[in-house]
C-alpha positions as MATLAB code, in Angstrom:
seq = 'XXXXXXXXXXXXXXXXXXXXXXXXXXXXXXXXXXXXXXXXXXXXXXXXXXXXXXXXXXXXXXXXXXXXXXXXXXXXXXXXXXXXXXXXXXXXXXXXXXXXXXXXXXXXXXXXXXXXXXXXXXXXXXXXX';
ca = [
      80.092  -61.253   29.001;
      82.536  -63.121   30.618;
      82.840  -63.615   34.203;
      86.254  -65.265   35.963;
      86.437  -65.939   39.590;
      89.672  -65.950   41.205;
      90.539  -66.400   45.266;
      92.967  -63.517   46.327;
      95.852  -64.703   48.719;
      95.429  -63.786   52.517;
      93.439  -66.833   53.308;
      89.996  -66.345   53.559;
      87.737  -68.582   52.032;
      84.870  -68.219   49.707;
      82.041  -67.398   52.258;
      85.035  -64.453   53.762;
      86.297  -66.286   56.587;
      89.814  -65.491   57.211;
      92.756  -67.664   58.803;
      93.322  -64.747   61.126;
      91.243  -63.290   63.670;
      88.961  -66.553   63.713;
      88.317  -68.496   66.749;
      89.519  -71.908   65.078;
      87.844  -75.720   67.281;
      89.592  -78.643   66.772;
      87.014  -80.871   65.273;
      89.404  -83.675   64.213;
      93.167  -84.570   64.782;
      94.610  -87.249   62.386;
      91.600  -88.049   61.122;
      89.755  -89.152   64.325;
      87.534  -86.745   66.506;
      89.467  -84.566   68.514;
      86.915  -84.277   71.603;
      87.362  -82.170   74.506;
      89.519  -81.465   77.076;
      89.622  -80.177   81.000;
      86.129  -79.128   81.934;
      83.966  -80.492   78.519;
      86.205  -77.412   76.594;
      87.649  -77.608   72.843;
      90.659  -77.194   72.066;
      91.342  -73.801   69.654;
      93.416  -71.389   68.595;
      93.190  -68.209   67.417;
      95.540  -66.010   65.220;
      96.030  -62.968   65.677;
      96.006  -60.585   62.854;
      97.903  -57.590   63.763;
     100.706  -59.225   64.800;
     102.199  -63.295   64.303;
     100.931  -64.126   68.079;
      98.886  -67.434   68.308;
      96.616  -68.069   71.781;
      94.053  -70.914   72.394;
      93.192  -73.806   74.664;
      95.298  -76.826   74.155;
      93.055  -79.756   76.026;
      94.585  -79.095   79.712;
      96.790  -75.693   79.173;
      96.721  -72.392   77.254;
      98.524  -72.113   74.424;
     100.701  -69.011   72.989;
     102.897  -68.361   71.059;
     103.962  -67.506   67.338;
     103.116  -68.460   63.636;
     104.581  -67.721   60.134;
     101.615  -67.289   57.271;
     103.326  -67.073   53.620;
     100.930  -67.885   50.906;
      99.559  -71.144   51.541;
     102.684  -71.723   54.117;
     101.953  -71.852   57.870;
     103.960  -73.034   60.597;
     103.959  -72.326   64.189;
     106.925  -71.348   66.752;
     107.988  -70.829   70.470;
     105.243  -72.029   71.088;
     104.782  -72.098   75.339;
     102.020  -73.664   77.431;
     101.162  -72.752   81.119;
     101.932  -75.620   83.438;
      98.439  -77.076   84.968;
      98.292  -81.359   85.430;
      94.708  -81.751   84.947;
      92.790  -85.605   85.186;
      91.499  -85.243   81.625;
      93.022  -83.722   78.799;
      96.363  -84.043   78.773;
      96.447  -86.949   75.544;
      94.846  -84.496   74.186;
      97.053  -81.475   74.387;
     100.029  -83.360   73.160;
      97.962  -84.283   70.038;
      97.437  -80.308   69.768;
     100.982  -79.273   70.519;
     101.828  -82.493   67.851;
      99.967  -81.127   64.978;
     100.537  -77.555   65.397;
     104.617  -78.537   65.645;
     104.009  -80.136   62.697;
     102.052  -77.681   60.407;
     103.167  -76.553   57.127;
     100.877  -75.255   55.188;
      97.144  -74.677   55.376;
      93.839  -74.460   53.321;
      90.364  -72.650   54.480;
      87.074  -73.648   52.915;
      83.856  -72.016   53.794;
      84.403  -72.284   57.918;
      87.342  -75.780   58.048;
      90.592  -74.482   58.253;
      92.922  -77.536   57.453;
      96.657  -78.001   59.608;
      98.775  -80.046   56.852;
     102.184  -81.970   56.676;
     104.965  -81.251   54.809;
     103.764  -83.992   52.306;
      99.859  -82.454   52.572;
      98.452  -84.602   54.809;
      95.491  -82.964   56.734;
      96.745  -83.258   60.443;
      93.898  -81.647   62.007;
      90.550  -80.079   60.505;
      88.893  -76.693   62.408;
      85.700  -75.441   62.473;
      85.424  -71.407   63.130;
      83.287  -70.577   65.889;
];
C-alpha cells in the first residue's frame, strides 16, 4: 500500500488551521518581539472568510480594511485606521501597518501564520488565538 500526503490550497495548515477566520497575534515583527500595545493588548488581525475584509487591533487603532489571497499570494489594501493618539503604542502600529503594506505572500504551519516580502523574507510571524 502506498500512502501520499499532499496539502490542498486554501491555506490551512496541517493541524486544519486556516488563514481565514483565525484570530491571528503578532508574536514577532522583523524578527524581534512584537509586544503590546494601548492597554497591555496584541496587535491582530483577522480575515474574514466570506468576504476579502480584514479587522484587528493595530497597537493604538483598529484596523480594517481589505486583502487579496491567491495561492500562496497575499497582500493587503485600503487599508484605514480609526484616529486615537494613545501614550503607548503608536511605534508599534506603524510596524503593523509596515508589514501588512508590505505583505506578499504567506505560509501557515500548525498555528504561525508567516507575513513575507516580495523576496520571502518573514516580516512578521502570528500565532492563532
Amino acid at each position: 500500500v502506498k500512502v501520499m500526503v499532499s496539502r490542498a490550497a486554501g491555506g490551512r495548515s496541517a493541524s486544519g488551521t486556516s488563514v481565514t477566520g483565525t484570530r491571528w497575534v503578532f508574536k514577532k515583527l522583523r524578527g524581534e518581539d512584537a509586544g503590546t500595545g494601548a492597554g497591555g493588548n496584541a496587535p491582530h488581525i483577522t480575515l474574514q472568510g466570506a468576504e476579502p475584509r480584514v479587522s484587528g487591533f493595530a497597537g493604538c487603532n483598529q484596523i480594517t480594511g481589505g486583502y487579496e489571497l491567491d495561492g500562496s499570494e497575499l497582500s493587503f489594501s485600503k487599508m484605514a485606521m480609526t484616529m486615537r493618539a494613545c501614550p503607548e503604542g503608536m511605534d508599534l502600529e506603524r510596524e503593523v501597518a509596515k508589514a501588512l503594506d508590505d505583505t506578499k505572500s504567506y505560509r501557515v504551519s500548525d498555528n504561525t501564520l508567516l507575513l513575507m516580502s516580495k523576496d520571502g523574507t518573514v516580516i512578521a510571524e502570528l500565532e492563532a488565538e
